PDB file of C-alpha atoms in Angstrom:
ATOM      1  CA  UNK A 154     -27.358  -7.512  -8.253  1.00 74.00           C
ATOM      2  CA  UNK A 155     -27.690  -5.475  -5.164  1.00 92.00           C
ATOM      3  CA  UNK A 156     -24.619  -2.945  -4.231  1.00 87.00           C
ATOM      4  CA  UNK A 157     -23.848  -5.275  -1.225  1.00 89.00           C
ATOM      5  CA  UNK A 158     -23.529  -8.402  -3.606  1.00 91.00           C
ATOM      6  CA  UNK A 159     -21.199  -6.213  -6.322  1.00 89.00           C
ATOM      7  CA  UNK A 160     -18.822  -4.496  -3.430  1.00 91.00           C
ATOM      8  CA  UNK A 161     -18.066  -8.252  -2.266  1.00 90.00           C
ATOM      9  CA  UNK A 162     -17.811  -9.529  -6.138  1.00 92.00           C
ATOM     10  CA  UNK A 163     -15.574  -6.373  -6.876  1.00 93.00           C
ATOM     11  CA  UNK A 164     -12.292  -7.166  -7.941  1.00 94.00           C
ATOM     12  CA  UNK A 165      -9.118  -5.497  -6.733  1.00 93.00           C
ATOM     13  CA  UNK A 166      -8.570  -3.903 -10.512  1.00 94.00           C
ATOM     14  CA  UNK A 167     -12.516  -3.285 -10.598  1.00 94.00           C
ATOM     15  CA  UNK A 168     -11.898  -1.415  -7.640  1.00 92.00           C
ATOM     16  CA  UNK A 169      -8.308   0.664  -8.575  1.00 93.00           C
ATOM     17  CA  UNK A 170     -10.549   1.625 -12.082  1.00 94.00           C
ATOM     18  CA  UNK A 171     -13.017   3.246  -9.832  1.00 94.00           C
ATOM     19  CA  UNK A 172     -11.129   4.900  -7.675  1.00 93.00           C
ATOM     20  CA  UNK A 173      -8.759   6.071 -10.467  1.00 95.00           C
ATOM     21  CA  UNK A 174     -12.040   7.203 -12.244  1.00 96.00           C
ATOM     22  CA  UNK A 175     -13.438   9.314  -9.427  1.00 94.00           C
ATOM     23  CA  UNK A 176      -9.897  11.047  -8.680  1.00 93.00           C
ATOM     24  CA  UNK A 177      -9.790  12.410 -12.550  1.00 95.00           C
ATOM     25  CA  UNK A 178     -13.242  12.654 -13.419  1.00 95.00           C
ATOM     26  CA  UNK A 179     -13.147  10.624 -16.325  1.00 96.00           C
ATOM     27  CA  UNK A 180     -13.005   6.721 -17.434  1.00 94.00           C
ATOM     28  CA  UNK A 181      -9.918   5.131 -18.679  1.00 91.00           C
ATOM     29  CA  UNK A 182     -10.787   6.089 -22.305  1.00 94.00           C
ATOM     30  CA  UNK A 183     -11.448   9.324 -21.799  1.00 94.00           C
ATOM     31  CA  UNK A 184     -14.891   9.917 -21.468  1.00 96.00           C
ATOM     32  CA  UNK A 185     -15.787  11.534 -18.540  1.00 97.00           C
ATOM     33  CA  UNK A 186     -17.940  10.783 -15.702  1.00 95.00           C
ATOM     34  CA  UNK A 187     -21.866  12.341 -15.340  1.00 96.00           C
ATOM     35  CA  UNK A 188     -22.610  13.412 -11.988  1.00 94.00           C
ATOM     36  CA  UNK A 189     -24.376  10.089 -10.887  1.00 96.00           C
ATOM     37  CA  UNK A 190     -21.290   8.108 -12.345  1.00 95.00           C
ATOM     38  CA  UNK A 191     -19.110  10.146 -10.041  1.00 95.00           C
ATOM     39  CA  UNK A 192     -21.394   9.676  -6.963  1.00 94.00           C
ATOM     40  CA  UNK A 193     -22.107   5.855  -7.616  1.00 93.00           C
ATOM     41  CA  UNK A 194     -18.350   5.075  -8.287  1.00 94.00           C
ATOM     42  CA  UNK A 195     -17.839   6.866  -5.098  1.00 92.00           C
ATOM     43  CA  UNK A 196     -20.256   4.986  -3.263  1.00 93.00           C
ATOM     44  CA  UNK A 197     -18.607   1.727  -4.342  1.00 94.00           C
ATOM     45  CA  UNK A 198     -15.288   3.220  -3.561  1.00 93.00           C
ATOM     46  CA  UNK A 199     -16.026   3.733  -0.176  1.00 91.00           C
ATOM     47  CA  UNK A 200     -18.241   0.855   0.332  1.00 91.00           C
ATOM     48  CA  UNK A 201     -15.442  -1.241  -0.805  1.00 92.00           C
ATOM     49  CA  UNK A 202     -12.703   0.317   1.486  1.00 91.00           C
ATOM     50  CA  UNK A 203     -15.242  -0.307   4.666  1.00 89.00           C
ATOM     51  CA  UNK A 204     -15.240  -4.149   3.696  1.00 89.00           C
ATOM     52  CA  UNK A 205     -12.572  -4.882   1.958  1.00 88.00           C
ATOM     53  CA  UNK A 206      -9.282  -2.887   3.499  1.00 86.00           C
ATOM     54  CA  UNK A 207      -7.432  -1.954   7.280  1.00 87.00           C
ATOM     55  CA  UNK A 208      -8.418   1.400   8.604  1.00 85.00           C
ATOM     56  CA  UNK A 209      -5.009   2.524   7.496  1.00 83.00           C
ATOM     57  CA  UNK A 210      -5.198   2.183   3.765  1.00 85.00           C
ATOM     58  CA  UNK A 211      -8.886   3.800   3.711  1.00 83.00           C
ATOM     59  CA  UNK A 212      -9.776   6.523   1.145  1.00 78.00           C
ATOM     60  CA  UNK A 213      -9.530   9.403   3.403  1.00 80.00           C
ATOM     61  CA  UNK A 214      -8.105   8.199   6.477  1.00 82.00           C
ATOM     62  CA  UNK A 215      -5.344  10.385   8.713  1.00 79.00           C
ATOM     63  CA  UNK A 216      -2.526   8.678  10.513  1.00 79.00           C
ATOM     64  CA  UNK A 217      -3.162  10.930  14.195  1.00 74.00           C
ATOM     65  CA  UNK A 218      -0.129   8.604  15.696  1.00 77.00           C
ATOM     66  CA  UNK A 219       3.143  10.067  16.410  1.00 73.00           C
ATOM     67  CA  UNK A 220       6.545   8.600  16.179  1.00 74.00           C
ATOM     68  CA  UNK A 221       5.948   7.785  20.078  1.00 74.00           C
ATOM     69  CA  UNK A 222       2.435   6.263  19.114  1.00 67.00           C
ATOM     70  CA  UNK A 223       1.181   9.425  21.278  1.00 70.00           C
ATOM     71  CA  UNK A 224      -1.974  11.065  19.108  1.00 66.00           C
ATOM     72  CA  UNK A 225      -1.195  14.744  17.998  1.00 66.00           C
ATOM     73  CA  UNK A 226      -3.954  17.218  18.986  1.00 67.00           C
ATOM     74  CA  UNK A 227      -7.104  16.448  20.503  1.00 66.00           C
ATOM     75  CA  UNK A 228      -9.106  13.222  19.875  1.00 69.00           C
ATOM     76  CA  UNK A 229     -11.323  13.951  17.314  1.00 68.00           C
ATOM     77  CA  UNK A 230     -14.580  11.472  18.752  1.00 75.00           C
ATOM     78  CA  UNK A 231     -13.844  12.900  22.601  1.00 77.00           C
ATOM     79  CA  UNK A 232     -16.573  15.725  23.243  1.00 81.00           C
ATOM     80  CA  UNK A 233     -14.939  18.894  24.324  1.00 78.00           C
ATOM     81  CA  UNK A 234     -16.422  21.359  26.482  1.00 81.00           C
ATOM     82  CA  UNK A 235     -17.452  24.952  25.290  1.00 80.00           C
ATOM     83  CA  UNK A 236     -17.093  27.544  28.561  1.00 83.00           C
ATOM     84  CA  UNK A 237     -19.430  30.545  27.302  1.00 86.00           C
ATOM     85  CA  UNK A 238     -18.119  33.655  28.717  1.00 85.00           C
ATOM     86  CA  UNK A 239     -20.342  37.132  29.606  1.00 83.00           C
ATOM     87  CA  UNK A 240     -19.873  40.246  30.467  1.00 80.00           C
ATOM     88  CA  UNK A 241     -21.478  40.037  33.814  1.00 67.00           C
TER      89      UNK A 241
END
């Protein structure tokens, strides 16, 4: 089974178990995750997030809106103009 099919077949319970394992660094039975297991599990959690969850429920989501609907600070995707000052 390839990675994409595995993500498509993943149940919410398996997703939650993987997410908890990555957060704690160990499996439910107490065994520590190897670095390869942690990397693969995190990749699966992020892929599941992207395909099955709405944006506001995804791992790493930051709500940048204020109560009035406007955004806090600058839009991180908006280009910024840098002004270079010289001593001339």
